[in-house]
CSV table of C-alpha atoms in Angstrom, one decimal:
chain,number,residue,atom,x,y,z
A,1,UNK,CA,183.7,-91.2,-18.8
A,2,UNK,CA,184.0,-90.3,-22.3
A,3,UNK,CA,185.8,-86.7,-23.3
A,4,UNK,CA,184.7,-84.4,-26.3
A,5,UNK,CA,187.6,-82.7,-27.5
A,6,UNK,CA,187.5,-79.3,-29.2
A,7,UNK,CA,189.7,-77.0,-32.0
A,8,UNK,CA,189.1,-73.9,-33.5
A,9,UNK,CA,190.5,-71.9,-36.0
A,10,UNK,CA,189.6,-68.1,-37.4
A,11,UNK,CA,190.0,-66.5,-41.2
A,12,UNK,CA,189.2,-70.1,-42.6
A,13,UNK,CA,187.3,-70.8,-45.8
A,14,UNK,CA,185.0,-73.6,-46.1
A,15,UNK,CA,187.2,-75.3,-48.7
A,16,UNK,CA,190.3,-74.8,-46.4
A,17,UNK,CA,188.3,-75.8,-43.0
A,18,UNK,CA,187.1,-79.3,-44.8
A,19,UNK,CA,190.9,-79.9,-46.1
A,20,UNK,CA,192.2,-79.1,-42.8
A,21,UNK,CA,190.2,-81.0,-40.6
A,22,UNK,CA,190.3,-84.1,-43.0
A,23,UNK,CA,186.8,-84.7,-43.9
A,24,UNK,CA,187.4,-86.4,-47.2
A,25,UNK,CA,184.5,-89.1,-47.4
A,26,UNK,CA,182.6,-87.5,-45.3
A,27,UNK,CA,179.0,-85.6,-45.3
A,28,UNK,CA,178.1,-82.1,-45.5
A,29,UNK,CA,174.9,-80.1,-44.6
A,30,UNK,CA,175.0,-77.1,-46.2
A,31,UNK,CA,172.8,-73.8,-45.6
A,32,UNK,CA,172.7,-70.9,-48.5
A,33,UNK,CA,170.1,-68.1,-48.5
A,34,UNK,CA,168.2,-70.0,-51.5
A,35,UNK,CA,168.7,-73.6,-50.4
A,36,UNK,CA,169.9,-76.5,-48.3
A,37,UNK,CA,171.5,-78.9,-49.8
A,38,UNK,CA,173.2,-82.3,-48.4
A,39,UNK,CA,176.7,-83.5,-49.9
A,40,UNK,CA,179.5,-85.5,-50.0
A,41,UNK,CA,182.7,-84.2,-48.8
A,42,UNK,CA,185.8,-84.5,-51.7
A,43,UNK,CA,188.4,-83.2,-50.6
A,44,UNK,CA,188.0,-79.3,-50.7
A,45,UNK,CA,184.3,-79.5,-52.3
A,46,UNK,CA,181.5,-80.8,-52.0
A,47,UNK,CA,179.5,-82.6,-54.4
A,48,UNK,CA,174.9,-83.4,-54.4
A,49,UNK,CA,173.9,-86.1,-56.2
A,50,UNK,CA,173.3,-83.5,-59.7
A,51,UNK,CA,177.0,-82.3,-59.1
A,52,UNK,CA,179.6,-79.9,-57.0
A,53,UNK,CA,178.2,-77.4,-55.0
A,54,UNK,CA,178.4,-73.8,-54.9
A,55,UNK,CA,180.3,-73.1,-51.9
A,56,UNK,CA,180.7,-69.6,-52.1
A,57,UNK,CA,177.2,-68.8,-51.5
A,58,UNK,CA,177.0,-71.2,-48.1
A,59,UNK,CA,176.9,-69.5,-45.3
A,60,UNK,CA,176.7,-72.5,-42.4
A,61,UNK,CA,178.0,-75.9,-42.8
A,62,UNK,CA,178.1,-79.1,-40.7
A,63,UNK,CA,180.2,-82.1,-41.9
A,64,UNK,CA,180.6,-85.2,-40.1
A,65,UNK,CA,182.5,-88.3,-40.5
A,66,UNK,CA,182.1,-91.3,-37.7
A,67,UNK,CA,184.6,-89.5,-35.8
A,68,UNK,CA,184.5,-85.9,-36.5
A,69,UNK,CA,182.3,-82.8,-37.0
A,70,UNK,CA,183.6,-79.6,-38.7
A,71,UNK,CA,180.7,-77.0,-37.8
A,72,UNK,CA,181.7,-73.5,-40.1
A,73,UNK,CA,180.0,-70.2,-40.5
A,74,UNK,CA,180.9,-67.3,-42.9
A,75,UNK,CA,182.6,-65.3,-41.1
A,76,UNK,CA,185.4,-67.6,-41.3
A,77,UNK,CA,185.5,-69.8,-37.6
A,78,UNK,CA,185.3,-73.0,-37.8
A,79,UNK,CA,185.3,-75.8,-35.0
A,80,UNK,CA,186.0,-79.8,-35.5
A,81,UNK,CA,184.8,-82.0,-32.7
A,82,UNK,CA,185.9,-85.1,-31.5
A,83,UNK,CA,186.5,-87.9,-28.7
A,84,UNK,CA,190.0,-88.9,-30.4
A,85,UNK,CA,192.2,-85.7,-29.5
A,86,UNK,CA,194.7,-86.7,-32.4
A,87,UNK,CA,192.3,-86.2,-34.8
A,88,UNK,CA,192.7,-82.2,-34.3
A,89,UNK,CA,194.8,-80.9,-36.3
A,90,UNK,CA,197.5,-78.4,-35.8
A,91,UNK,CA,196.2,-75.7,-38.2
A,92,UNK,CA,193.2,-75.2,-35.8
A,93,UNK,CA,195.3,-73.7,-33.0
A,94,UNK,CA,192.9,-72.2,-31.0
A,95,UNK,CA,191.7,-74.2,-27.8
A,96,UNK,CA,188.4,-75.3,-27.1
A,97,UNK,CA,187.8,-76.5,-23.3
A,98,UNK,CA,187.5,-80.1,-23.4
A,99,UNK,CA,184.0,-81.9,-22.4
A,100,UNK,CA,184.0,-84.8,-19.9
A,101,UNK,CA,180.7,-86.0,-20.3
A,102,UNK,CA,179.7,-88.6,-17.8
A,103,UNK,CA,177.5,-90.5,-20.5
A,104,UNK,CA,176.4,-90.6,-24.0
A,105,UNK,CA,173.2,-91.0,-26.0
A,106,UNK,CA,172.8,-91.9,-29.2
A,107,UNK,CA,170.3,-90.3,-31.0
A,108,UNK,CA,168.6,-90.7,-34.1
A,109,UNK,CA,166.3,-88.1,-35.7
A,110,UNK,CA,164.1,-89.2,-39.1
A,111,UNK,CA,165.1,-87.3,-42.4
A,112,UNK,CA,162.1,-86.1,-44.1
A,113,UNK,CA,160.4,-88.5,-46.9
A,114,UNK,CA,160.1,-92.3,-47.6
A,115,UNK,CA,162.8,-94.2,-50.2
A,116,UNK,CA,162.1,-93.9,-53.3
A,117,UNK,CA,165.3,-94.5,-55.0
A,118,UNK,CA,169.0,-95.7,-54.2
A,119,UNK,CA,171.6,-95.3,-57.0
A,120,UNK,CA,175.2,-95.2,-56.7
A,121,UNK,CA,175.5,-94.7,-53.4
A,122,UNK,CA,172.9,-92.1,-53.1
A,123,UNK,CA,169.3,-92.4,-51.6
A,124,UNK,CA,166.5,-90.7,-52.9
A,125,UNK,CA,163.6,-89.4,-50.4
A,126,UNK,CA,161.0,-87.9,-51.0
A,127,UNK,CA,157.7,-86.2,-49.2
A,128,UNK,CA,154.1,-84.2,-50.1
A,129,UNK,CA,155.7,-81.7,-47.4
A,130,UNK,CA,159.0,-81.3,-48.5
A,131,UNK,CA,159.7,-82.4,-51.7
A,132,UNK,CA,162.8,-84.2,-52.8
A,133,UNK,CA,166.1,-84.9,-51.1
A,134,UNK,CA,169.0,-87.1,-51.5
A,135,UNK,CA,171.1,-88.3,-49.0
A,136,UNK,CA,175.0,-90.1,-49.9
A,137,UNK,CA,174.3,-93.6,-48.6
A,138,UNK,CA,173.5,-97.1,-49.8
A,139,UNK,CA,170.2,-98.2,-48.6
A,140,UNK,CA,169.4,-101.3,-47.8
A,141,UNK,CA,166.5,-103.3,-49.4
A,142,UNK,CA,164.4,-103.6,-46.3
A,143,UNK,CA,164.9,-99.6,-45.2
A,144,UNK,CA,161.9,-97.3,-46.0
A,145,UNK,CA,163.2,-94.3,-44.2
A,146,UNK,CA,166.8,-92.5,-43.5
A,147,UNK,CA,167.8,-91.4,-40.3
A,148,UNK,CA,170.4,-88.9,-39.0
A,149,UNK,CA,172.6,-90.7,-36.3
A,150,UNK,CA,174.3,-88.1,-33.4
A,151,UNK,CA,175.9,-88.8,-30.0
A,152,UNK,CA,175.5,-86.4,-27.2
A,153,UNK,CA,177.1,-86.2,-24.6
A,154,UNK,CA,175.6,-85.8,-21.2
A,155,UNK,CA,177.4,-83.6,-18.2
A,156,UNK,CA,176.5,-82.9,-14.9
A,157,UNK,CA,176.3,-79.3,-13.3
A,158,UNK,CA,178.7,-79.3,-10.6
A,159,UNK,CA,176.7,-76.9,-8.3
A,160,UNK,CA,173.4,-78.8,-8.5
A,161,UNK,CA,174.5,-82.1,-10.0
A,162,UNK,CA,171.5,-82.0,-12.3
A,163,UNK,CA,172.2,-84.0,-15.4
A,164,UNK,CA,172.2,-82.5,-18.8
A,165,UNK,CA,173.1,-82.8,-22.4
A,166,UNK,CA,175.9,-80.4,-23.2
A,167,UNK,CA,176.6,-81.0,-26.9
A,168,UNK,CA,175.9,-83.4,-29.5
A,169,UNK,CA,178.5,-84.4,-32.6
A,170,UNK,CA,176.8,-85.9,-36.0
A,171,UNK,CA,178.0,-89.2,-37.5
A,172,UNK,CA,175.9,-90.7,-39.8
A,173,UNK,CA,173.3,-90.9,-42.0
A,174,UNK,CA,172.1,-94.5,-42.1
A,175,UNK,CA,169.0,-96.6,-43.4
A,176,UNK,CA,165.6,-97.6,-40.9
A,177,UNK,CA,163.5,-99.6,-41.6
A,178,UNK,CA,159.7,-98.8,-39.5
A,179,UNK,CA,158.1,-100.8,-37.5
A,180,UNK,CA,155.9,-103.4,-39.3
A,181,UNK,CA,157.7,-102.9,-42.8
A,182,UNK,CA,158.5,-105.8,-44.5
């Protein structure tokens, strides 16, 4: 049985919510009115491939490392998620019932666009639909596409016993290569 573990805190900026919960390293999906954009965690910024971002003017975020996922909105609450309960820290002091999942899954979903590019560990996609996106990862010679890894975490309903997936914690971006590419 695995265990997702849960802190909040209230009155938090972004800045101070990516400090706090330790995210340094990490990545960031970020939702403004205008844009999306998708970043690399420094510290109390965040930073795209042309440079910082604006983080005043985000109004969602979700940044993940392998072990952790900060999920923010504006009005100041923030959440960090995790299966290592020492990873919470003590400035997010307000409890969030802990998950026993009876399973995981991982799960992968497809970011929009083929490679086109990889520089300095950013990867360039891009699509007809879409446009242009960059990721922060290396890819690897042989990968044509990006994918978004998550876990989720599967419980069962204790009046019914019916099987579900309660939640679900991002961890990485990472290269694929499709079926048949050489």
């Amino acid at each position: 049985m695995t265990t997702l573990y849960g802190a909040a805190v209230s009155g938090s900026t972004l800045p101070e919510a990516l400090e706090a919960a330790g995210m340094d390293g990490g990545c960031a999906l970020l939702t403004t009115p205008s844009a999306y954009r998708v970043a690399r965690v420094e510290g109390r910024a965040c930073v795209t491939s042309s440079g910082p971002a604006d983080l005043s003017v985000v109004y969602e975020a979700r940044a993940f490392t392998a072990d952790v996922e900060l999920r923010w909105v504006e009005s100041g609450y923030a959440v960090l998620l995790t299966e290592d309960a020492s990873l919470l820290p003590e400035s997010f002091g307000e409890a969030v019932d802990p998950l026993p999942a009876i399973g995981t899954m991982d799960a992968g979903y497809l970011v929009w666009g083929s490679v086109t590019a990889s520089d300095a560990g950013w990867t360039s996609l891009a699509s007809a639909r879409v446009g242009t996106l960059t990721v922060p990862m290396a890819s690897e010679p042989r990968a044509d596409r990006v994918r978004l890894v998550a876990r989720e975490y599967v419980v069962a309903d204790p009046g019914h016993g019916n099987a579900y997936v309660a939640e679900e914690r991002l961890i990485s971006f990472e290269p694929y290569a499709a079926e048949g590419a050489a």
